[in-house]
mmCIF file of C-alpha atoms in Angstrom:
data_model
loop_
_atom_site.group_PDB
_atom_site.id
_atom_site.type_symbol
_atom_site.label_atom_id
_atom_site.label_comp_id
_atom_site.label_asym_id
_atom_site.label_seq_id
_atom_site.Cartn_x
_atom_site.Cartn_y
_atom_site.Cartn_z
ATOM 1 C CA MET A 268 -48.815 0.126 38.774
ATOM 2 C CA VAL A 269 -44.731 1.149 38.650
ATOM 3 C CA SER A 270 -43.096 1.635 42.158
ATOM 4 C CA THR A 271 -41.401 4.716 43.239
ATOM 5 C CA ARG A 272 -38.124 2.579 43.502
ATOM 6 C CA THR A 273 -38.881 1.879 39.772
ATOM 7 C CA LEU A 274 -38.660 5.733 39.039
ATOM 8 C CA GLN A 275 -35.936 6.552 41.249
ATOM 9 C CA LEU A 276 -33.844 3.939 39.669
ATOM 10 C CA PHE A 277 -34.302 5.205 36.089
ATOM 11 C CA SER A 278 -34.263 8.899 36.791
ATOM 12 C CA GLY A 279 -30.921 10.081 35.595
ATOM 13 C CA CYS A 280 -27.990 9.752 33.139
ATOM 14 C CA PHE A 281 -26.377 6.428 32.199
ATOM 15 C CA ALA A 282 -23.423 5.935 30.025
ATOM 16 C CA LEU A 283 -23.170 2.813 27.499
ATOM 17 C CA LEU A 284 -20.869 0.455 28.488
ATOM 18 C CA ASN A 285 -21.347 -2.332 25.626
ATOM 19 C CA ILE A 286 -23.744 -3.621 23.102
ATOM 20 C CA THR A 287 -24.227 -7.372 22.075
ATOM 21 C CA ARG A 288 -26.118 -8.017 19.083
ATOM 22 C CA THR A 289 -27.274 -11.766 18.328
ATOM 23 C CA GLN A 290 -29.277 -13.154 15.968
ATOM 24 C CA ASN A 291 -31.132 -16.322 16.602
ATOM 25 C CA GLY A 292 -28.953 -16.728 19.606
ATOM 26 C CA THR A 293 -25.530 -16.279 17.619
ATOM 27 C CA HIS A 294 -23.803 -13.426 17.869
ATOM 28 C CA ILE A 295 -23.233 -11.360 14.830
ATOM 29 C CA PRO A 296 -21.162 -7.580 14.639
ATOM 30 C CA ASP A 297 -23.110 -4.421 15.295
ATOM 31 C CA SER A 298 -22.500 -2.510 11.960
ATOM 32 C CA THR A 299 -23.921 0.728 13.023
ATOM 33 C CA GLY A 300 -22.029 1.152 16.347
ATOM 34 C CA GLY A 301 -18.825 -0.775 16.254
ATOM 35 C CA ASN A 302 -16.972 -2.768 17.970
ATOM 36 C CA ASN A 303 -16.560 0.034 21.212
ATOM 37 C CA PRO A 304 -20.119 1.965 20.989
ATOM 38 C CA ALA A 305 -19.999 5.285 22.810
ATOM 39 C CA GLY A 306 -23.318 6.944 24.217
ATOM 40 C CA THR A 307 -25.399 8.220 26.821
ATOM 41 C CA ILE A 308 -29.433 7.602 27.846
ATOM 42 C CA ILE A 309 -31.238 10.109 30.108
ATOM 43 C CA TYR A 310 -34.363 9.993 31.701
ATOM 44 C CA SER A 311 -35.963 12.843 33.178
ATOM 45 C CA ILE A 312 -38.650 12.920 35.729
ATOM 46 C CA ASP A 313 -40.928 14.014 33.457
ATOM 47 C CA GLY A 314 -41.284 11.117 31.755
ATOM 48 C CA TYR A 315 -38.577 11.617 28.492
ATOM 49 C CA VAL A 316 -35.764 9.525 27.123
ATOM 50 C CA SER A 317 -33.001 10.824 25.090
ATOM 51 C CA VAL A 318 -30.871 8.458 23.439
ATOM 52 C CA LEU A 319 -27.301 9.055 21.750
ATOM 53 C CA ILE A 320 -24.788 6.078 20.579
ATOM 54 C CA HIS A 321 -21.910 6.154 17.945
ATOM 55 C CA ALA A 322 -19.100 4.456 16.706
ATOM 56 C CA THR A 323 -15.622 5.304 18.158
ATOM 57 C CA GLU A 324 -13.808 3.761 15.332
ATOM 58 C CA PRO A 325 -11.824 6.376 13.871
ATOM 59 C CA GLU A 326 -12.305 5.310 9.961
ATOM 60 C CA TRP A 327 -16.375 6.011 10.572
ATOM 61 C CA ARG A 328 -15.667 9.262 12.938
ATOM 62 C CA PRO A 329 -13.994 11.979 10.853
ATOM 63 C CA VAL A 330 -12.551 14.420 13.633
ATOM 64 C CA ASN A 331 -12.147 17.633 11.463
ATOM 65 C CA VAL A 332 -15.682 17.819 10.275
ATOM 66 C CA THR A 333 -17.621 20.735 11.783
ATOM 67 C CA MET A 334 -20.988 22.275 11.817
ATOM 68 C CA GLN A 335 -19.744 24.667 9.078
ATOM 69 C CA ASP A 336 -18.973 22.133 6.780
ATOM 70 C CA GLN A 337 -21.920 22.183 4.557
ATOM 71 C CA GLY A 338 -20.533 21.493 0.852
ATOM 72 C CA SER A 339 -20.984 18.965 -1.041
ATOM 73 C CA GLU A 340 -17.460 17.898 -1.124
ATOM 74 C CA PHE A 341 -17.774 16.418 2.903
ATOM 75 C CA ASP A 342 -21.227 14.223 2.052
ATOM 76 C CA GLY A 343 -19.033 11.167 1.918
ATOM 77 C CA GLN A 344 -17.741 12.338 5.720
ATOM 78 C CA TRP A 345 -21.110 13.209 7.016
ATOM 79 C CA ALA A 346 -22.273 9.961 5.598
ATOM 80 C CA LEU A 347 -20.035 8.140 7.750
ATOM 81 C CA ILE A 348 -21.182 10.097 10.735
ATOM 82 C CA GLY A 349 -24.758 9.525 10.309
ATOM 83 C CA LYS A 350 -24.507 5.910 8.944
ATOM 84 C CA HIS A 351 -22.881 5.251 12.634
ATOM 85 C CA THR A 352 -24.554 7.497 14.951
ATOM 86 C CA GLY A 353 -28.223 6.488 16.442
ATOM 87 C CA ALA A 354 -30.089 9.201 18.358
ATOM 88 C CA TYR A 355 -33.654 9.617 19.439
ATOM 89 C CA SER A 356 -35.660 11.223 22.220
ATOM 90 C CA GLY A 357 -39.426 11.295 23.009
ATOM 91 C CA PRO A 358 -41.538 9.996 26.486
ATOM 92 C CA PHE A 359 -41.245 6.723 28.504
ATOM 93 C CA SER A 360 -43.897 4.667 30.071
ATOM 94 C CA PHE A 361 -43.746 1.083 31.554
ATOM 95 C CA ASN A 362 -45.724 -2.346 30.368
ATOM 96 C CA GLU A 363 -47.096 -2.511 33.993
ATOM 97 C CA SER A 364 -48.257 -6.131 32.528
ATOM 98 C CA LEU A 365 -44.555 -6.788 32.275
ATOM 99 C CA ILE A 366 -43.383 -5.148 35.207
ATOM 100 C CA VAL A 367 -41.671 -8.355 37.810
ATOM 101 C CA ASN A 368 -40.476 -6.319 40.324
ATOM 102 C CA ASP A 369 -38.734 -2.362 41.134
ATOM 103 C CA THR A 370 -35.572 -3.932 39.266
ATOM 104 C CA HIS A 371 -37.006 -6.096 36.298
ATOM 105 C CA GLY A 372 -39.949 -5.624 33.538
ATOM 106 C CA GLN A 373 -40.366 -3.748 30.258
ATOM 107 C CA ILE A 374 -40.204 -0.018 29.722
ATOM 108 C CA LEU A 375 -41.506 1.603 26.016
ATOM 109 C CA HIS A 376 -39.577 4.260 24.372
ATOM 110 C CA GLY A 377 -41.991 6.671 22.475
ATOM 111 C CA PRO A 378 -43.749 7.055 20.558
ATOM 112 C CA LEU A 379 -40.480 8.710 19.105
ATOM 113 C CA GLU A 380 -40.678 12.313 18.619
ATOM 114 C CA THR A 381 -37.217 12.822 17.084
ATOM 115 C CA ALA A 382 -34.978 10.236 16.031
ATOM 116 C CA THR A 383 -31.957 9.989 13.390
ATOM 117 C CA LEU A 384 -33.491 7.608 11.457
ATOM 118 C CA PRO A 385 -37.074 9.219 10.331
ATOM 119 C CA SER A 386 -38.588 5.838 9.893
ATOM 120 C CA SER A 387 -38.322 5.784 13.556
ATOM 121 C CA ILE A 388 -40.495 8.649 14.258
ATOM 122 C CA GLY A 389 -44.083 8.315 15.905
ATOM 123 C CA ARG A 390 -42.873 4.638 16.765
ATOM 124 C CA LEU A 391 -42.278 2.550 20.054
ATOM 125 C CA GLN A 392 -39.565 0.818 21.244
ATOM 126 C CA TYR A 393 -40.099 -2.150 23.587
ATOM 127 C CA ARG A 394 -36.921 -2.894 25.886
ATOM 128 C CA ASN A 395 -36.743 -5.600 28.432
ATOM 129 C CA PHE A 396 -35.087 -3.855 31.693
ATOM 130 C CA SER A 397 -32.986 -5.159 34.672
ATOM 131 C CA PHE A 398 -31.134 -3.031 37.067
ATOM 132 C CA THR A 399 -28.538 -4.525 39.746
ATOM 133 C CA ASP A 400 -29.242 -4.755 43.010
ATOM 134 C CA ASP A 401 -27.597 -1.627 43.659
ATOM 135 C CA GLY A 402 -29.103 0.565 40.916
ATOM 136 C CA GLU A 403 -25.713 1.009 39.417
ATOM 137 C CA TYR A 404 -26.090 -0.671 36.055
ATOM 138 C CA LEU A 405 -29.116 -0.924 33.928
ATOM 139 C CA ASN A 406 -29.459 -3.579 31.249
ATOM 140 C CA LEU A 407 -31.887 -3.090 28.261
ATOM 141 C CA VAL A 408 -32.521 -5.937 25.840
ATOM 142 C CA GLY A 409 -34.967 -4.984 22.762
ATOM 143 C CA GLU A 410 -35.510 -7.099 19.571
ATOM 144 C CA LEU A 411 -34.576 -5.429 16.595
ATOM 145 C CA ALA A 412 -35.798 -7.610 13.927
ATOM 146 C CA PRO A 413 -37.260 -10.907 14.017
ATOM 147 C CA GLY A 414 -34.818 -12.972 15.695
ATOM 148 C CA VAL A 415 -32.122 -9.973 15.778
ATOM 149 C CA VAL A 416 -31.798 -8.710 19.515
ATOM 150 C CA ASP A 417 -29.534 -6.117 21.031
ATOM 151 C CA SER A 418 -28.705 -6.042 24.575
ATOM 152 C CA LEU A 419 -27.070 -2.606 26.196
ATOM 153 C CA TRP A 420 -25.590 -2.291 29.356
ATOM 154 C CA TRP A 421 -25.746 0.958 30.861
ATOM 155 C CA GLN A 422 -23.540 2.307 34.328
ATOM 156 C CA ARG A 423 -25.271 5.229 36.033
ATOM 157 C CA LYS A 424 -23.363 8.520 35.915
ATOM 158 C CA THR A 425 -23.176 10.638 38.957
ATOM 159 C CA ARG A 426 -21.736 14.039 39.948
ATOM 160 C CA GLY A 427 -22.138 14.246 42.980
ATOM 161 C CA VAL A 428 -24.325 17.537 42.022
ATOM 162 C CA VAL A 429 -28.166 17.984 42.758
ATOM 163 C CA PHE A 430 -29.772 21.220 41.365
ATOM 164 C CA THR A 431 -32.881 22.368 43.301
ATOM 165 C CA TRP A 432 -34.487 25.448 42.879
ATOM 166 C CA GLN A 433 -37.069 27.846 44.783
ATOM 167 C CA ASP A 434 -39.306 30.353 43.421
#
């Protein structure tokens, strides 16, 4: 059974610090997120996860494109944005047979309900997780393809605000 402490650690919003991609143990560049990707991952208390990651290289992020720019003359700019942005959401759960302790184990994202990559919808994403002792940092490690592994470090975001409500 997943501990209350583990659930508390996952609840909230985290900012992406970095992604390290390896192939058969050798570092390779991340052609999607680039050299300094930005992103957030949010775990809700009712069991949903939402992830957004995008590149920050100016040549991959045309700054003048708006939602109103839908004409074919903008297709190239939209293609760049889409190629270097990834997002998905869906339920999350834990692989209880691989829970090591409160701060280490395996989390499952999915089956994904929405995704920028249509082939991801309906799929599960397995991520080994570890938190630092203070719960400030989260490391998620997953295999993208045989031999290709991503390690993502996230830092907890806090605003000092907790919303409560009463009926």
